[in-house]
Coordinates of C-alpha atoms in Angstrom, one line a residue:
Chain T
M139 CA -26.5 19.1 19.7
M140 CA -24.7 22.6 20.1
R141 CA -28.0 24.2 19.8
L142 CA -29.6 21.8 22.3
L143 CA -26.9 22.7 24.7
L144 CA -27.1 26.4 24.2
N145 CA -30.9 26.1 24.7
R146 CA -30.0 24.1 28.0
L147 CA -27.5 26.7 29.1
F148 CA -30.0 29.6 28.4
R149 CA -32.7 27.5 30.6
G150 CA -30.1 27.2 33.2
V151 CA -29.1 30.7 33.5
L152 CA -33.0 31.6 33.6
T153 CA -33.5 29.1 36.4
I154 CA -30.8 30.9 38.4
W155 CA -32.1 34.2 37.5
G156 CA -35.8 33.1 38.6
V157 CA -34.5 31.9 41.9
L158 CA -32.6 35.0 42.6
T159 CA -35.4 37.1 41.9
F160 CA -37.7 34.9 43.8
V161 CA -35.4 35.4 46.8
F162 CA -35.1 39.0 46.2
I163 CA -39.0 39.6 46.1
M164 CA -39.3 37.2 49.2
L165 CA -36.7 39.1 51.3
R166 CA -38.6 42.4 50.5
L167 CA -42.1 40.9 51.2
S168 CA -40.9 39.4 54.5
G169 CA -40.5 42.6 56.1
D170 CA -37.6 44.8 56.6
P171 CA -34.7 43.2 54.9
L172 CA -32.2 45.0 57.3
D173 CA -34.0 43.1 60.1
A174 CA -33.4 40.0 58.5
L175 CA -29.7 40.8 57.7
L176 CA -28.6 42.8 60.7
G177 CA -30.8 41.0 63.5
D178 CA -32.9 42.5 66.1
E179 CA -30.2 43.9 68.0
A180 CA -28.9 46.6 65.4
T181 CA -28.4 50.0 66.7
P182 CA -30.2 52.9 64.8
E183 CA -26.9 54.1 63.3
M184 CA -26.0 50.7 61.9
I185 CA -29.5 50.6 60.4
A186 CA -28.9 53.9 58.7
Y187 CA -25.5 53.0 57.6
Y188 CA -26.7 49.7 56.0
T189 CA -29.7 51.6 54.6
R190 CA -27.3 53.7 52.7
L191 CA -24.7 50.9 51.9
Y192 CA -27.3 48.7 50.5
G193 CA -29.5 51.3 49.1
F194 CA -32.8 50.6 50.6
D195 CA -33.6 54.4 50.0
Q196 CA -33.4 53.9 46.4
P197 CA -36.2 52.8 44.0
I198 CA -36.9 49.1 44.0
W199 CA -35.7 48.7 40.2
Q200 CA -32.4 50.1 41.4
Q201 CA -32.4 48.0 44.3
Y202 CA -32.9 45.0 42.0
I203 CA -30.1 45.9 39.9
N204 CA -27.8 46.6 43.0
Y205 CA -28.7 43.3 44.4
F206 CA -27.4 41.3 41.3
T207 CA -24.3 43.6 41.2
G208 CA -23.8 42.8 44.9
L209 CA -24.1 39.1 44.6
W210 CA -21.8 39.2 41.6
Q211 CA -19.1 41.2 43.8
G212 CA -19.5 38.7 46.5
N213 CA -21.7 40.7 48.7
W214 CA -23.8 38.1 50.2
G215 CA -24.6 39.6 53.5
I216 CA -23.4 38.8 57.1
S217 CA -24.3 36.2 59.5
Y218 CA -25.7 38.2 62.6
R219 CA -24.6 35.5 65.1
D220 CA -21.0 36.0 64.7
G221 CA -21.0 38.9 61.9
R222 CA -19.0 36.6 59.5
D223 CA -19.5 36.8 55.8
A224 CA -22.5 34.2 55.0
F225 CA -20.7 32.9 51.8
A226 CA -17.6 32.0 53.7
V227 CA -19.6 30.1 56.4
V228 CA -21.3 28.2 53.9
M229 CA -18.2 27.4 52.0
E230 CA -16.3 25.8 54.8
R231 CA -19.4 23.5 55.3
I232 CA -19.3 22.2 51.6
P233 CA -16.3 19.4 51.9
A234 CA -18.2 17.5 54.7
T235 CA -21.7 17.3 52.5
L236 CA -19.8 17.0 49.3
Y237 CA -18.0 13.7 50.8
L238 CA -21.1 12.5 52.2
G239 CA -23.2 13.1 49.2
L240 CA -20.7 11.5 46.7
S241 CA -20.4 8.2 48.9
A242 CA -24.1 8.0 49.3
F243 CA -24.5 8.6 45.3
V244 CA -22.0 5.9 44.7
F245 CA -23.4 3.7 47.4
S246 CA -27.1 4.0 45.7
L247 CA -25.6 3.2 42.3
I248 CA -23.5 0.3 43.4
L249 CA -26.5 -1.3 44.8
G250 CA -29.6 -0.1 42.6
V251 CA -28.2 -0.6 39.1
P252 CA -27.2 -4.4 39.6
L253 CA -30.5 -4.8 41.5
G254 CA -32.3 -3.6 38.6
I255 CA -30.6 -5.5 35.9
L256 CA -30.9 -8.8 38.0
A257 CA -34.5 -8.1 38.3
A258 CA -34.9 -7.4 34.6
R259 CA -33.1 -10.3 33.5
H260 CA -35.2 -12.5 35.6
R261 CA -38.4 -10.8 34.9
N262 CA -41.4 -12.2 36.8
S263 CA -39.5 -14.7 38.7
A264 CA -39.0 -14.8 42.4
I265 CA -35.8 -12.9 42.1
D266 CA -37.7 -10.2 40.1
R267 CA -40.3 -9.8 43.0
F268 CA -37.7 -9.9 45.9
A269 CA -35.4 -7.2 44.3
M270 CA -38.5 -4.9 43.4
G271 CA -40.0 -5.7 46.8
L272 CA -36.3 -4.3 48.2
A273 CA -36.7 -1.3 46.0
V274 CA -40.1 -0.5 47.3
L275 CA -39.0 -0.9 51.1
G276 CA -36.1 1.3 50.2
F277 CA -38.2 4.1 48.6
A278 CA -40.9 3.9 51.2
L279 CA -38.7 3.9 54.2
P280 CA -38.2 7.6 55.4
N281 CA -34.5 8.5 55.7
F282 CA -35.1 9.9 59.2
F283 CA -36.8 6.6 60.4
L284 CA -34.0 4.4 58.9
G285 CA -31.4 6.8 60.5
I286 CA -32.9 6.5 63.9
L287 CA -33.2 2.8 63.5
M288 CA -29.7 2.5 62.8
L289 CA -28.5 4.7 65.6
L290 CA -30.8 2.4 67.8
L291 CA -29.1 -0.8 66.7
F292 CA -25.4 0.0 65.9
T293 CA -24.7 2.8 68.4
M294 CA -27.1 2.4 71.3
T295 CA -27.7 -1.5 71.4
W296 CA -24.5 -3.0 70.0
Q297 CA -22.3 0.1 70.5
I298 CA -19.9 -0.5 67.3
L299 CA -20.7 2.6 65.1
P300 CA -20.3 6.3 66.4
S301 CA -23.5 8.3 66.6
S302 CA -22.4 11.5 65.3
G303 CA -19.5 13.6 63.7
A304 CA -17.6 13.0 60.8
G305 CA -14.1 12.1 62.0
S306 CA -13.4 8.7 60.8
L307 CA -14.4 6.2 58.1
A308 CA -16.8 4.4 60.4
H309 CA -18.7 7.8 60.9
Y310 CA -19.4 7.4 57.2
I311 CA -21.2 4.1 57.3
M312 CA -24.6 5.1 58.8
P313 CA -25.2 8.4 57.0
V314 CA -24.1 7.0 53.7
I315 CA -26.6 4.1 54.1
T316 CA -29.3 6.2 55.4
L317 CA -28.8 8.9 52.5
G318 CA -28.2 6.2 49.8
T319 CA -31.2 3.7 50.4
S320 CA -34.0 5.6 48.7
G321 CA -31.8 6.7 45.9
A322 CA -30.9 2.8 45.4
G323 CA -34.7 2.0 45.7
S324 CA -35.7 4.4 42.7
I325 CA -32.5 3.8 40.7
A326 CA -33.2 -0.2 40.8
R327 CA -36.7 0.5 39.7
F328 CA -35.8 2.7 36.9
T329 CA -33.0 0.7 35.7
R330 CA -35.3 -2.3 35.9
S331 CA -37.8 -0.7 33.4
A332 CA -35.1 0.8 31.0
M333 CA -33.7 -2.8 30.8
L334 CA -37.2 -4.4 30.0
E335 CA -37.7 -1.6 27.4
V336 CA -34.5 -2.3 25.8
M337 CA -34.8 -6.1 25.7
N338 CA -38.0 -5.8 23.7
R339 CA -36.5 -4.0 20.8
P340 CA -35.6 -5.6 17.5
Y341 CA -32.0 -5.6 17.8
M342 CA -32.0 -7.6 20.6
R343 CA -33.8 -10.3 18.8
T344 CA -31.1 -9.8 16.0
A345 CA -28.4 -10.1 18.7
R346 CA -29.8 -13.3 19.7
A347 CA -30.6 -14.5 16.2
K348 CA -26.8 -14.2 15.3
G349 CA -25.8 -16.2 18.2
L350 CA -24.3 -13.8 20.7
L351 CA -24.4 -15.3 24.4
P352 CA -26.8 -13.8 27.0
G353 CA -23.7 -12.0 28.8
A354 CA -22.7 -10.5 25.6
R355 CA -26.0 -9.4 24.5
L356 CA -26.4 -7.8 28.1
R357 CA -23.2 -6.1 27.8
R358 CA -22.8 -5.1 24.0
H359 CA -26.6 -4.3 23.3
A360 CA -28.8 -4.0 26.3
L361 CA -26.7 -2.1 29.0
P362 CA -25.5 0.8 27.0
N363 CA -28.9 1.5 25.5
A364 CA -30.5 1.1 29.0
A365 CA -27.8 3.4 30.5
I366 CA -29.3 6.5 28.5
P367 CA -32.6 6.9 30.3
V368 CA -30.8 5.8 33.7
V369 CA -28.2 8.7 33.3
T370 CA -30.9 11.2 32.6
I371 CA -32.7 10.4 36.1
L372 CA -29.3 10.8 38.2
G373 CA -29.5 14.5 37.6
F374 CA -32.8 14.3 39.5
R375 CA -31.3 12.0 42.1
L376 CA -28.8 14.7 43.1
G377 CA -31.8 17.0 44.0
D378 CA -33.2 14.5 46.0
M379 CA -29.7 13.8 47.6
I380 CA -29.3 17.5 48.4
A381 CA -33.0 17.3 50.1
G382 CA -32.1 14.1 51.8
S383 CA -28.6 15.4 53.2
V384 CA -30.6 18.0 55.1
V385 CA -32.2 15.3 57.3
V386 CA -29.5 13.0 57.5
E387 CA -26.9 15.5 58.6
T388 CA -29.3 16.6 61.4
V389 CA -29.8 13.0 62.3
F390 CA -26.0 12.2 62.6
A391 CA -24.8 15.6 63.6
W392 CA -22.9 15.9 60.4
P393 CA -20.9 19.1 60.1
G394 CA -22.4 19.9 56.6
V395 CA -24.4 22.4 54.7
G396 CA -27.5 20.6 55.4
R397 CA -27.5 20.8 59.1
L398 CA -26.3 24.5 58.6
L399 CA -29.5 25.1 56.7
V400 CA -31.6 23.6 59.3
N401 CA -30.2 25.7 62.1
S402 CA -30.1 28.7 59.8
V403 CA -33.7 28.6 59.1
T404 CA -34.6 28.1 62.9
A405 CA -32.5 31.1 63.9
R406 CA -33.7 32.9 60.6
E407 CA -30.3 33.6 59.4
L408 CA -31.5 34.8 56.1
A409 CA -28.2 35.6 54.5
I410 CA -26.9 32.1 55.0
V411 CA -30.2 30.6 54.0
Q412 CA -30.1 32.7 50.8
A413 CA -26.4 31.8 50.1
I414 CA -27.3 28.1 50.4
V415 CA -30.3 28.4 48.1
V416 CA -28.3 30.1 45.4
L417 CA -25.6 27.7 45.9
V418 CA -27.8 24.6 45.6
T419 CA -29.6 26.1 42.3
C420 CA -26.3 26.6 40.7
T421 CA -25.4 23.0 41.7
M422 CA -28.4 21.7 40.3
V423 CA -28.1 23.6 36.9
I424 CA -24.6 22.7 36.4
A425 CA -25.7 18.9 37.1
N426 CA -28.2 19.0 34.9
L427 CA -26.1 20.6 32.1
M428 CA -23.5 17.8 32.7
V429 CA -26.2 15.0 32.5
D430 CA -27.3 16.8 29.3
L431 CA -23.5 16.6 28.0
L432 CA -23.3 12.8 29.2
Y433 CA -26.5 12.1 27.4
G434 CA -25.3 13.4 24.2
W435 CA -21.9 11.6 24.5
L436 CA -23.5 8.3 25.3
D437 CA -26.1 8.5 22.7
P438 CA -24.4 8.2 19.2
R439 CA -27.6 9.7 17.6
Q440 CA -27.2 12.8 19.7
R441 CA -23.4 12.8 19.0
D442 CA -24.0 12.5 15.1
A443 CA -26.5 15.3 15.0
K444 CA -23.9 17.6 15.6
A445 CA -22.2 16.7 12.1
D446 CA -25.5 17.0 10.5
D447 CA -26.0 20.6 11.9
N448 CA -22.8 21.7 10.4
G449 CA -23.2 19.6 7.0
Chain R
M249 CA -50.2 6.1 25.7
A250 CA -51.9 7.9 22.8
G251 CA -53.8 5.8 20.2
S252 CA -56.6 4.3 22.3
T253 CA -60.0 5.8 21.0
H254 CA -62.8 7.1 23.5
A255 CA -64.9 3.9 23.1
S256 CA -62.1 1.3 23.3
A257 CA -60.6 3.2 26.5
M258 CA -64.1 3.2 28.4
Q259 CA -64.4 -0.4 27.5
R260 CA -61.0 -1.5 28.8
Q261 CA -61.9 0.5 32.0
T262 CA -64.9 -1.5 32.7
T263 CA -63.5 -4.7 32.0
M264 CA -60.5 -3.8 34.1
A265 CA -62.7 -2.9 36.9
E266 CA -64.5 -6.0 36.6
T267 CA -61.4 -8.1 36.9
S268 CA -59.9 -6.1 39.7
L269 CA -62.7 -7.1 42.2
R270 CA -61.9 -10.7 41.9
S271 CA -58.0 -10.6 41.6
T272 CA -56.7 -7.8 43.6
P273 CA -53.1 -9.1 44.8
F274 CA -52.8 -10.0 48.5
V275 CA -50.2 -7.4 48.9
V276 CA -52.4 -4.7 47.8
R277 CA -55.4 -5.8 49.9
L278 CA -53.2 -5.9 52.7
S279 CA -52.0 -2.4 51.9
L280 CA -55.7 -1.2 51.7
A281 CA -56.5 -2.7 54.8
C282 CA -53.7 -0.7 56.6
L283 CA -54.4 2.4 55.0
A284 CA -58.1 1.9 56.1
V285 CA -57.0 1.6 59.9
F286 CA -54.8 4.7 59.6
V287 CA -57.5 6.7 57.9
L288 CA -60.3 5.5 60.5
G289 CA -58.1 6.2 63.4
G290 CA -57.3 9.7 62.3
L291 CA -60.7 10.3 61.5
F292 CA -62.5 9.0 64.8
A293 CA -59.2 10.1 66.9
G294 CA -61.4 12.2 69.2
W295 CA -63.6 9.2 69.8
I296 CA -61.0 6.4 70.2
A297 CA -58.3 8.3 72.0
P298 CA -58.5 7.3 75.8
H299 CA -56.7 10.1 77.1
D300 CA -56.3 13.7 76.1
P301 CA -53.2 13.8 73.9
A302 CA -52.0 17.0 75.6
A303 CA -52.7 15.7 79.3
Q304 CA -49.4 15.2 81.1
N305 CA -48.9 12.9 83.7
L306 CA -45.4 13.5 85.2
M307 CA -45.7 10.4 87.4
Q308 CA -46.1 8.1 84.6
R309 CA -43.3 9.5 82.4
L310 CA -41.7 7.2 79.7
A311 CA -44.1 4.1 80.5
P312 CA -43.3 1.3 78.3
P313 CA -45.9 0.0 75.9
V314 CA -47.9 -3.1 76.3
F315 CA -45.6 -5.3 74.3
L316 CA -42.9 -4.3 76.7
G317 CA -44.5 -5.3 79.8
G318 CA -46.5 -2.0 80.4
D319 CA -50.2 -2.0 81.4
W320 CA -53.2 -1.1 79.1
T321 CA -53.8 2.3 80.7
Y322 CA -51.2 3.4 78.1
P323 CA -51.2 1.0 75.4
L324 CA -48.4 2.3 73.6
G325 CA -46.5 3.7 76.6
T326 CA -46.1 7.6 77.6
D327 CA -43.6 10.3 76.3
A328 CA -41.3 12.3 78.4
L329 CA -43.9 14.5 79.6
G330 CA -46.2 11.5 80.5
R331 CA -48.4 12.1 77.6
D332 CA -50.3 9.0 76.2
I333 CA -48.5 7.9 73.0
F334 CA -51.6 6.1 71.6
S335 CA -53.8 9.0 71.9
R336 CA -51.0 11.2 70.4
M337 CA -50.7 8.7 67.6
L338 CA -54.4 9.2 66.8
F339 CA -54.2 12.8 66.4
A340 CA -50.8 13.0 64.8
T341 CA -52.0 10.5 62.2
R342 CA -55.0 12.9 61.3
M343 CA -52.7 15.8 61.1
S344 CA -50.3 13.9 58.9
L345 CA -52.8 12.3 56.5
G346 CA -54.8 15.6 56.4
V347 CA -51.8 17.7 55.5
A348 CA -50.6 15.2 53.0
L349 CA -54.3 14.9 51.7
L350 CA -54.7 18.6 51.4
G351 CA -51.1 19.1 50.1
T352 CA -51.7 16.5 47.3
L353 CA -55.1 18.0 46.2
I354 CA -53.7 21.6 46.2
G355 CA -50.7 20.3 43.9
A356 CA -53.1 18.2 41.8
V357 CA -55.8 21.1 41.2
I358 CA -52.9 23.7 40.4
G359 CA -51.0 21.5 38.2
T360 CA -54.0 20.1 36.3
F361 CA -55.1 23.6 35.6
L362 CA -51.9 24.8 34.6
G363 CA -51.3 21.7 32.5
F364 CA -54.6 22.5 30.6
V365 CA -53.5 26.1 30.0
A366 CA -50.2 25.1 29.0
A367 CA -51.8 22.7 26.3
Q368 CA -53.7 25.7 24.7
Q369 CA -52.4 27.4 21.6
N370 CA -51.0 30.4 23.3
R371 CA -47.2 29.9 23.1
V372 CA -46.1 32.6 25.5
T373 CA -48.2 31.4 28.5
S374 CA -47.4 27.7 27.7
G375 CA -43.8 28.6 27.5
V376 CA -43.8 30.3 30.8
I377 CA -45.5 27.5 32.5
M378 CA -43.2 24.9 31.0
A379 CA -40.3 27.1 31.9
L380 CA -41.5 27.1 35.5
V381 CA -41.9 23.3 35.2
D382 CA -38.5 22.6 34.2
A383 CA -37.1 24.9 36.9
Q384 CA -39.2 23.2 39.5
A385 CA -38.0 19.9 38.5
A386 CA -34.5 20.9 38.4
L387 CA -34.6 22.3 41.9
P388 CA -34.9 20.4 45.3
F389 CA -38.1 21.8 46.4
Q390 CA -37.6 20.9 50.0
I391 CA -34.7 23.7 50.1
L392 CA -37.1 26.4 48.8
V393 CA -39.8 25.3 51.2
L394 CA -37.0 25.8 53.9
A395 CA -36.0 28.9 52.5
A396 CA -39.8 30.2 52.5
L397 CA -40.3 29.1 56.4
A398 CA -37.1 30.9 57.3
L399 CA -38.4 34.1 55.7
F400 CA -42.0 34.0 56.8
G401 CA -41.8 32.0 60.0
N402 CA -43.9 29.1 60.5
A403 CA -47.5 29.1 59.8
L404 CA -49.9 26.0 59.4
W405 CA -51.6 27.4 56.4
L406 CA -48.2 28.5 54.9
F407 CA -46.8 25.1 55.4
V408 CA -49.8 23.3 54.0
A409 CA -49.6 25.7 51.0
L410 CA -45.7 24.9 50.5
V411 CA -46.3 21.1 50.5
G412 CA -49.1 21.6 48.1
I413 CA -47.1 23.5 45.7
A414 CA -44.3 20.8 45.9
G415 CA -45.7 18.6 43.5
W416 CA -47.5 20.5 40.9
E417 CA -45.2 20.3 38.2
T418 CA -45.4 16.7 37.5
Y419 CA -49.3 17.0 37.1
A420 CA -48.8 20.1 34.7
R421 CA -46.4 17.9 32.5
L422 CA -48.5 14.9 32.6
I423 CA -51.7 16.6 32.0
R424 CA -50.3 18.9 29.2
G425 CA -49.0 15.8 27.3
A426 CA -52.3 13.9 27.8
V427 CA -54.3 17.0 26.8
L428 CA -52.3 17.5 23.6
S429 CA -52.7 13.9 22.5
A430 CA -56.2 13.8 23.3
R431 CA -56.8 16.8 21.2
T432 CA -55.7 14.8 18.0
E433 CA -58.6 12.2 18.7
T434 CA -61.6 12.1 16.6
Y435 CA -64.0 12.6 19.6
V436 CA -62.5 16.2 20.2
Q437 CA -62.3 17.0 16.5
A438 CA -66.1 15.9 16.2
L439 CA -66.8 18.0 19.1
E440 CA -64.9 20.9 17.5
A441 CA -66.9 20.5 14.4
T442 CA -70.1 20.8 16.4
G443 CA -69.0 24.1 17.7
A444 CA -68.8 23.1 21.3
S445 CA -67.0 25.8 23.5
A446 CA -63.6 25.2 24.7
W447 CA -64.6 25.0 28.1
R448 CA -67.1 22.5 27.4
I449 CA -64.7 20.2 25.3
H450 CA -61.9 20.5 28.1
G451 CA -64.0 20.2 31.0
R452 CA -66.9 17.8 30.0
H453 CA -65.0 15.5 27.6
I454 CA -61.2 15.8 27.8
L455 CA -60.9 16.0 31.6
P456 CA -62.7 12.7 32.2
N457 CA -60.6 11.1 29.7
V458 CA -57.4 12.1 31.4
A459 CA -58.9 11.3 34.9
N460 CA -56.7 7.8 34.9
I461 CA -53.6 9.7 34.6
L462 CA -54.7 12.0 37.3
I463 CA -55.7 9.5 39.6
I464 CA -52.5 7.5 39.2
Q465 CA -50.4 10.5 39.9
I466 CA -52.3 11.5 42.8
S467 CA -51.5 8.1 44.5
L468 CA -47.9 8.0 43.4
N469 CA -47.6 11.7 44.8
F470 CA -49.3 11.0 48.2
P471 CA -46.3 9.2 49.6
S472 CA -43.8 12.0 48.7
T473 CA -46.2 14.6 50.1
I474 CA -46.6 12.6 53.7
L475 CA -42.5 12.4 53.4
L476 CA -42.3 15.9 52.7
E477 CA -44.4 17.0 55.7
T478 CA -43.1 14.3 58.2
S479 CA -39.3 15.3 57.5
L480 CA -39.8 18.8 57.8
S481 CA -41.9 18.3 61.1
F482 CA -39.2 15.9 62.1
L483 CA -36.6 18.6 61.7
G484 CA -38.7 20.8 63.7
L485 CA -39.6 23.2 61.0
G486 CA -43.1 21.7 60.0
I487 CA -46.0 21.2 62.4
Q488 CA -45.1 22.8 65.5
P489 CA -46.2 21.8 69.0
P490 CA -48.7 22.1 70.6
L491 CA -50.1 20.6 67.3
T492 CA -48.5 17.2 66.5
S493 CA -47.8 15.2 63.4
L494 CA -46.1 11.7 63.0
G495 CA -43.1 13.5 62.2
E496 CA -43.2 15.8 65.0
M497 CA -43.5 13.1 67.3
L498 CA -40.5 11.1 65.8
G499 CA -38.6 14.3 66.1
S500 CA -39.3 14.7 69.5
G501 CA -38.7 11.2 70.4
R502 CA -35.3 11.4 69.1
D503 CA -34.0 12.7 72.3
H504 CA -35.2 9.9 74.3
L505 CA -33.8 7.0 72.3
L506 CA -31.7 5.5 74.9
L507 CA -34.3 5.5 77.8
A508 CA -37.6 5.0 75.6
W509 CA -36.9 3.8 72.1
W510 CA -40.6 3.4 71.4
I511 CA -41.5 6.9 71.5
A512 CA -39.6 7.7 68.2
V513 CA -40.1 4.3 66.7
V514 CA -43.8 3.8 66.8
P515 CA -44.7 7.1 64.9
G516 CA -41.8 6.2 62.5
A517 CA -43.3 2.6 61.6
A518 CA -46.6 4.3 61.1
I519 CA -45.1 6.7 58.7
F520 CA -43.3 3.8 57.0
L521 CA -46.5 1.6 56.9
I522 CA -48.5 4.6 55.3
T523 CA -45.9 5.5 52.7
L524 CA -45.4 1.8 51.7
S525 CA -49.0 0.7 51.5
M526 CA -49.7 3.8 49.5
S527 CA -46.8 3.3 47.2
L528 CA -47.9 -0.3 46.7
V529 CA -51.5 1.0 45.9
G530 CA -50.3 3.3 43.5
D531 CA -48.1 1.0 41.5
W532 CA -51.1 -1.5 41.4
L533 CA -53.3 1.3 40.3
R534 CA -50.9 2.3 37.5
D535 CA -50.6 -1.1 36.3
L536 CA -54.4 -1.6 36.4
L537 CA -55.6 1.7 34.8
D538 CA -52.6 2.4 32.3
P539 CA -51.4 -0.9 31.3
D540 CA -49.3 0.8 28.4
S541 CA -46.8 2.6 30.6

């Protein structure tokens, strides 16, 4: 277990390093990085100053090292629109995205997991087909279209929900549903197949043979075992969630990182885009590590493997 | 997945094909018909379109579609510049399906190739490829696409290429596994014994045997590719005017929701129908070609 975790940690660091290198190469391939970081209106004095400051007159490997030490020291470049530190600009947008993302994540779990369990318990019945039909609909419905449809109905036609901003609880309803629906669909499908897989196992037959009631069989034997594969895809769901928040925040004018990213890409604010990419990468790597930990904790075989390692 | 021999897999495939002709579920037939309509509409956009998709008629701005009391000159109404939505829909469908098809194929070719390479004995290359697979699976690729578009600015070929690489890792992972398991089977061992070259074994014998997996993955990947293209275009970062795609139409229709909701809802419904039909067809194909999974 420990070795596995160290291996994963190493992979995670490797991923972050890979993305940073990718950004470094891209920044230099896309033309003069000073153009990108300072903007078009930079004076020659400014360019000379920053060339020396960032060391663009040095050999490329030296620049590469400087790039990493710079990031490490919190030197993330500046937003050329208002000259503020790019990292600070991104940080102040994080809470809004975090609240929205967590709410949507919980929403998709609350909707998806019971739907999947229900479908698996009533396999090949009308309930199953209905639940899976909903799941496919949820997955195929593009989030931007769902958002627009809801805006049209709840804001413009019935005028019961606010269209944009993040002021009150009512502001959360449409963005959360929009962001969580496709996740709920894929979680439902995955939960169903994980449940079906578990239900065919010999231990389920044993549980039935020893006279456990269906409810107890589900709680004590099926759910804990089916939870293991479901947890592993939750890490991937987070990635989809981050990608989805870019769209949803734009549709509902949510003051989060996703909307900042779209605006920064349009304005080619590379320092901010870079900060967001690095942040997202770190978040994903940490999330996947946590999934691995959770996986080990949920699966007794993984848990006990640790004792075997030492023994 | 493993374990079926060459011959029995072939046999199963033919019987599957025979039964499928008679007993294709109604929903799948409906989905195929729906896809056919969109494909034909996109393919023959130039012949079908009643108007030039770029022609503006400012006297006829925001005209309602037929089902809301409009007349047949503009079957689906007009947009804010008085352009015919029906004609634009045809060309937008062509663009969206074209980009998605090209993107899916790019991903499939790169992924399949790297999957084959990663299944070879060389531990360094396969290690590097699998590390890349893991890295891409761990990252939301849409964010990297946005970053690349910010760096290089928007160009159609770059956009298509980016949409294409989005899906390669799944192909690589699946194909690598399939090739590894195929190599343990007797027909490959027999071929190796006869001295067939690695190219011949992989290209002529293993590839046709893993084709099912490839077909299933292509059909399952296609909806995600469409969604990636449309959502980026919707954000104004993908297909740019004067070109149009379903996502671009939906994005520009967003500004006129209050006055003319159909401008956004018609292309949105088209995206929904295409992804839904394709997902249903993909699921059906998977059940049909690979019942074990």
